[in-house]
Coordinates of C-alpha atoms in Angstrom, one line a residue:
Q194 CA -3.8 65.4 -51.6
K195 CA -7.3 65.6 -53.0
P196 CA -7.6 64.9 -56.7
T197 CA -8.8 67.8 -58.9
K198 CA -12.0 67.7 -60.9
E199 CA -9.9 67.4 -64.1
E200 CA -8.0 64.4 -62.7
I201 CA -11.3 62.7 -61.6
K202 CA -12.7 63.3 -65.1
K203 CA -9.6 61.9 -66.7
K204 CA -9.7 58.8 -64.6
K205 CA -13.4 58.2 -65.4
L206 CA -12.6 58.6 -69.1
Q207 CA -9.8 56.1 -68.8
E208 CA -12.1 53.6 -67.0
K209 CA -14.7 54.0 -69.8
M210 CA -12.1 53.5 -72.5
I211 CA -10.9 50.3 -70.7
M212 CA -14.4 48.9 -70.7
T213 CA -14.9 49.8 -74.3
R214 CA -11.7 48.2 -75.4
L215 CA -12.6 45.1 -73.3
F216 CA -16.0 44.8 -75.1
L217 CA -14.4 45.3 -78.5
Y218 CA -11.7 42.7 -77.7
N219 CA -14.5 40.3 -76.6
K220 CA -16.3 40.6 -80.0
S221 CA -16.4 36.8 -80.7
E222 CA -18.5 36.2 -77.5
R223 CA -20.9 39.0 -78.1
P224 CA -24.0 36.7 -78.7
A225 CA -23.2 34.9 -75.4
L226 CA -22.7 38.3 -73.7
I227 CA -26.1 39.5 -74.9
F228 CA -27.7 36.3 -73.7
G229 CA -26.0 36.6 -70.4
L230 CA -27.2 40.2 -69.9
M231 CA -30.7 39.1 -70.7
I232 CA -30.5 36.3 -68.1
A233 CA -29.0 38.7 -65.5
A234 CA -31.9 41.1 -66.2
A235 CA -34.4 38.2 -65.7
N236 CA -32.5 37.4 -62.4
G237 CA -33.0 40.9 -61.3
V238 CA -36.8 40.7 -61.7
F239 CA -37.1 37.5 -59.5
F240 CA -36.1 39.0 -56.2
P241 CA -38.7 41.7 -56.1
L242 CA -41.3 39.2 -57.3
F243 CA -40.5 37.1 -54.3
S244 CA -41.5 40.0 -52.1
K245 CA -44.7 40.4 -54.0
F246 CA -45.7 36.8 -53.6
F247 CA -44.6 36.8 -50.0
S248 CA -46.9 39.8 -49.2
Q249 CA -49.7 37.9 -50.9
I250 CA -49.2 34.8 -48.8
L251 CA -49.0 36.9 -45.7
R252 CA -52.4 38.4 -46.7
V253 CA -53.8 34.9 -47.1
F254 CA -52.4 33.7 -43.8
N255 CA -54.0 36.7 -42.1
D256 CA -57.4 35.1 -42.5
P257 CA -57.0 31.3 -42.0
F258 CA -60.8 30.8 -41.7
A259 CA -61.6 32.2 -45.2
P260 CA -63.5 29.7 -47.4
D261 CA -60.8 29.8 -50.2
F262 CA -57.9 29.7 -47.7
E263 CA -56.6 26.3 -48.9
E264 CA -56.9 27.2 -52.6
K265 CA -55.1 30.5 -52.2
T266 CA -52.4 28.9 -50.1
N267 CA -51.8 26.2 -52.6
M268 CA -51.6 28.7 -55.5
D269 CA -49.1 30.9 -53.6
A270 CA -47.0 27.9 -52.7
L271 CA -47.0 26.8 -56.4
A272 CA -46.0 30.4 -57.3
F273 CA -43.1 30.2 -54.8
L274 CA -42.0 26.9 -56.2
L275 CA -42.1 28.0 -59.8
L276 CA -40.3 31.2 -59.0
G277 CA -37.7 29.3 -57.1
V278 CA -37.1 26.9 -60.0
A279 CA -36.9 29.8 -62.4
T280 CA -34.4 31.6 -60.1
F281 CA -32.3 28.4 -59.9
I282 CA -32.2 28.0 -63.6
S283 CA -31.5 31.6 -64.4
N284 CA -28.7 31.8 -61.7
T285 CA -27.1 28.7 -63.1
L286 CA -27.3 30.0 -66.7
Q287 CA -26.0 33.5 -65.7
L288 CA -23.0 32.1 -63.8
G289 CA -22.3 29.6 -66.6
V290 CA -22.6 32.1 -69.5
F291 CA -20.5 34.7 -67.8
G292 CA -18.0 32.1 -66.6
Y293 CA -17.7 30.9 -70.2
I294 CA -17.2 34.5 -71.5
G295 CA -14.6 35.2 -68.8
E296 CA -12.6 32.1 -69.3
N297 CA -12.5 32.6 -73.1
L298 CA -11.4 36.2 -72.7
T299 CA -8.8 35.3 -70.1
F300 CA -7.4 32.6 -72.4
R301 CA -7.2 35.0 -75.4
L302 CA -5.6 37.7 -73.3
R303 CA -2.9 35.4 -71.9
K304 CA -2.2 34.0 -75.3
D305 CA -1.9 37.4 -77.0
V306 CA 0.3 38.8 -74.2
Y307 CA 2.5 35.8 -74.3
E308 CA 2.9 36.0 -78.0
K309 CA 3.8 39.7 -77.6
L310 CA 6.3 38.9 -74.9
L311 CA 8.0 36.4 -77.2
K312 CA 8.5 39.1 -79.8
M313 CA 10.1 41.6 -77.4
P314 CA 13.8 42.4 -77.8
M315 CA 16.3 40.8 -75.4
S316 CA 17.0 44.1 -73.8
F317 CA 13.4 44.3 -72.6
F318 CA 14.1 41.3 -70.3
D319 CA 17.3 42.8 -68.9
R320 CA 15.3 45.3 -66.9
P321 CA 14.6 44.2 -63.3
E322 CA 10.8 44.8 -63.5
N323 CA 10.7 42.5 -66.6
S324 CA 12.2 39.4 -65.0
P325 CA 10.5 36.1 -66.0
G326 CA 9.0 35.7 -62.6
A327 CA 7.5 39.2 -62.6
L328 CA 6.2 38.9 -66.1
T329 CA 4.6 35.5 -65.3
T330 CA 3.0 36.9 -62.2
K331 CA 1.7 39.9 -64.1
L332 CA 0.4 37.6 -66.9
S333 CA -1.5 35.5 -64.3
T334 CA -2.9 38.3 -62.1
D335 CA -3.9 40.8 -64.7
A336 CA -5.8 38.2 -66.7
S337 CA -7.5 36.9 -63.5
K338 CA -8.7 40.5 -62.8
V339 CA -10.2 40.8 -66.2
N340 CA -11.8 37.4 -65.7
T341 CA -13.4 38.6 -62.5
L342 CA -14.6 41.8 -64.2
T343 CA -16.3 40.0 -67.0
S344 CA -17.5 36.8 -65.3
T345 CA -19.1 38.3 -62.1
T346 CA -19.1 42.0 -62.0
I347 CA -21.1 42.8 -65.1
G348 CA -23.8 40.2 -64.5
I349 CA -24.3 41.3 -60.8
T350 CA -24.4 45.0 -61.8
I351 CA -27.1 44.4 -64.4
Q352 CA -29.0 42.1 -62.0
S353 CA -28.8 44.7 -59.2
F354 CA -29.9 47.6 -61.5
V355 CA -32.9 45.6 -62.8
S356 CA -33.8 44.6 -59.2
L357 CA -33.8 48.2 -58.2
I358 CA -36.0 49.3 -61.1
T359 CA -38.4 46.4 -60.6
G360 CA -38.6 47.1 -56.9
L361 CA -39.4 50.7 -57.6
I362 CA -42.1 49.8 -60.1
L363 CA -43.7 47.4 -57.6
A364 CA -43.5 50.0 -54.8
F365 CA -45.1 52.7 -57.0
L366 CA -47.9 50.2 -58.0
A367 CA -48.5 49.3 -54.4
S368 CA -48.6 52.8 -53.0
W369 CA -47.1 55.7 -54.8
Q370 CA -47.6 58.1 -51.9
L371 CA -45.7 55.9 -49.5
T372 CA -42.9 55.4 -52.0
L373 CA -42.5 59.1 -52.5
I374 CA -42.4 59.5 -48.7
F375 CA -39.6 56.9 -48.5
F376 CA -37.7 58.7 -51.3
E377 CA -37.9 62.0 -49.3
I378 CA -36.8 60.3 -46.1
G379 CA -33.9 58.6 -47.9
R380 CA -32.9 61.9 -49.5
A381 CA -32.9 63.6 -46.1
H382 CA -30.5 61.0 -44.7
V383 CA -28.1 61.2 -47.5

């Protein structure tokens, strides 16, 4: 059975509320989160820049007998090297910062849920769905899902979005007519 528009709207609102609650719960790591988002945005810029430098080096290799061939090749190689080092550093920082945030959040969630379970009445544990094994499994898997959401998904989403925007800016700067043609072709296929 296909969900109605109201059910879809309600589900989207619930997902938005979950993310809001998660960010509010993660208030103590907010500076690290902002730093991680800035690093993820920087990471998103690097991949389109690789394509820009790659096109430049192809242009240089197109005329190997030019008088400044060696100088341009060396400059482009240096640009590739610097961009590679910057990408390595920013990827390492992004994974480290979001891993730190995810692990701290997971620890806090597990601790708070465990404390809550200790305060539950004995009749709560008599139900079959609340057996110690089921609760332990739920405690482990739910916290791991939250860790995955905060440690990888948010950073990769920001990185991908910034890559898309940077790629579009570079495409429009290179040839706005060709970019618009590709937009129209892409729209026709969707």
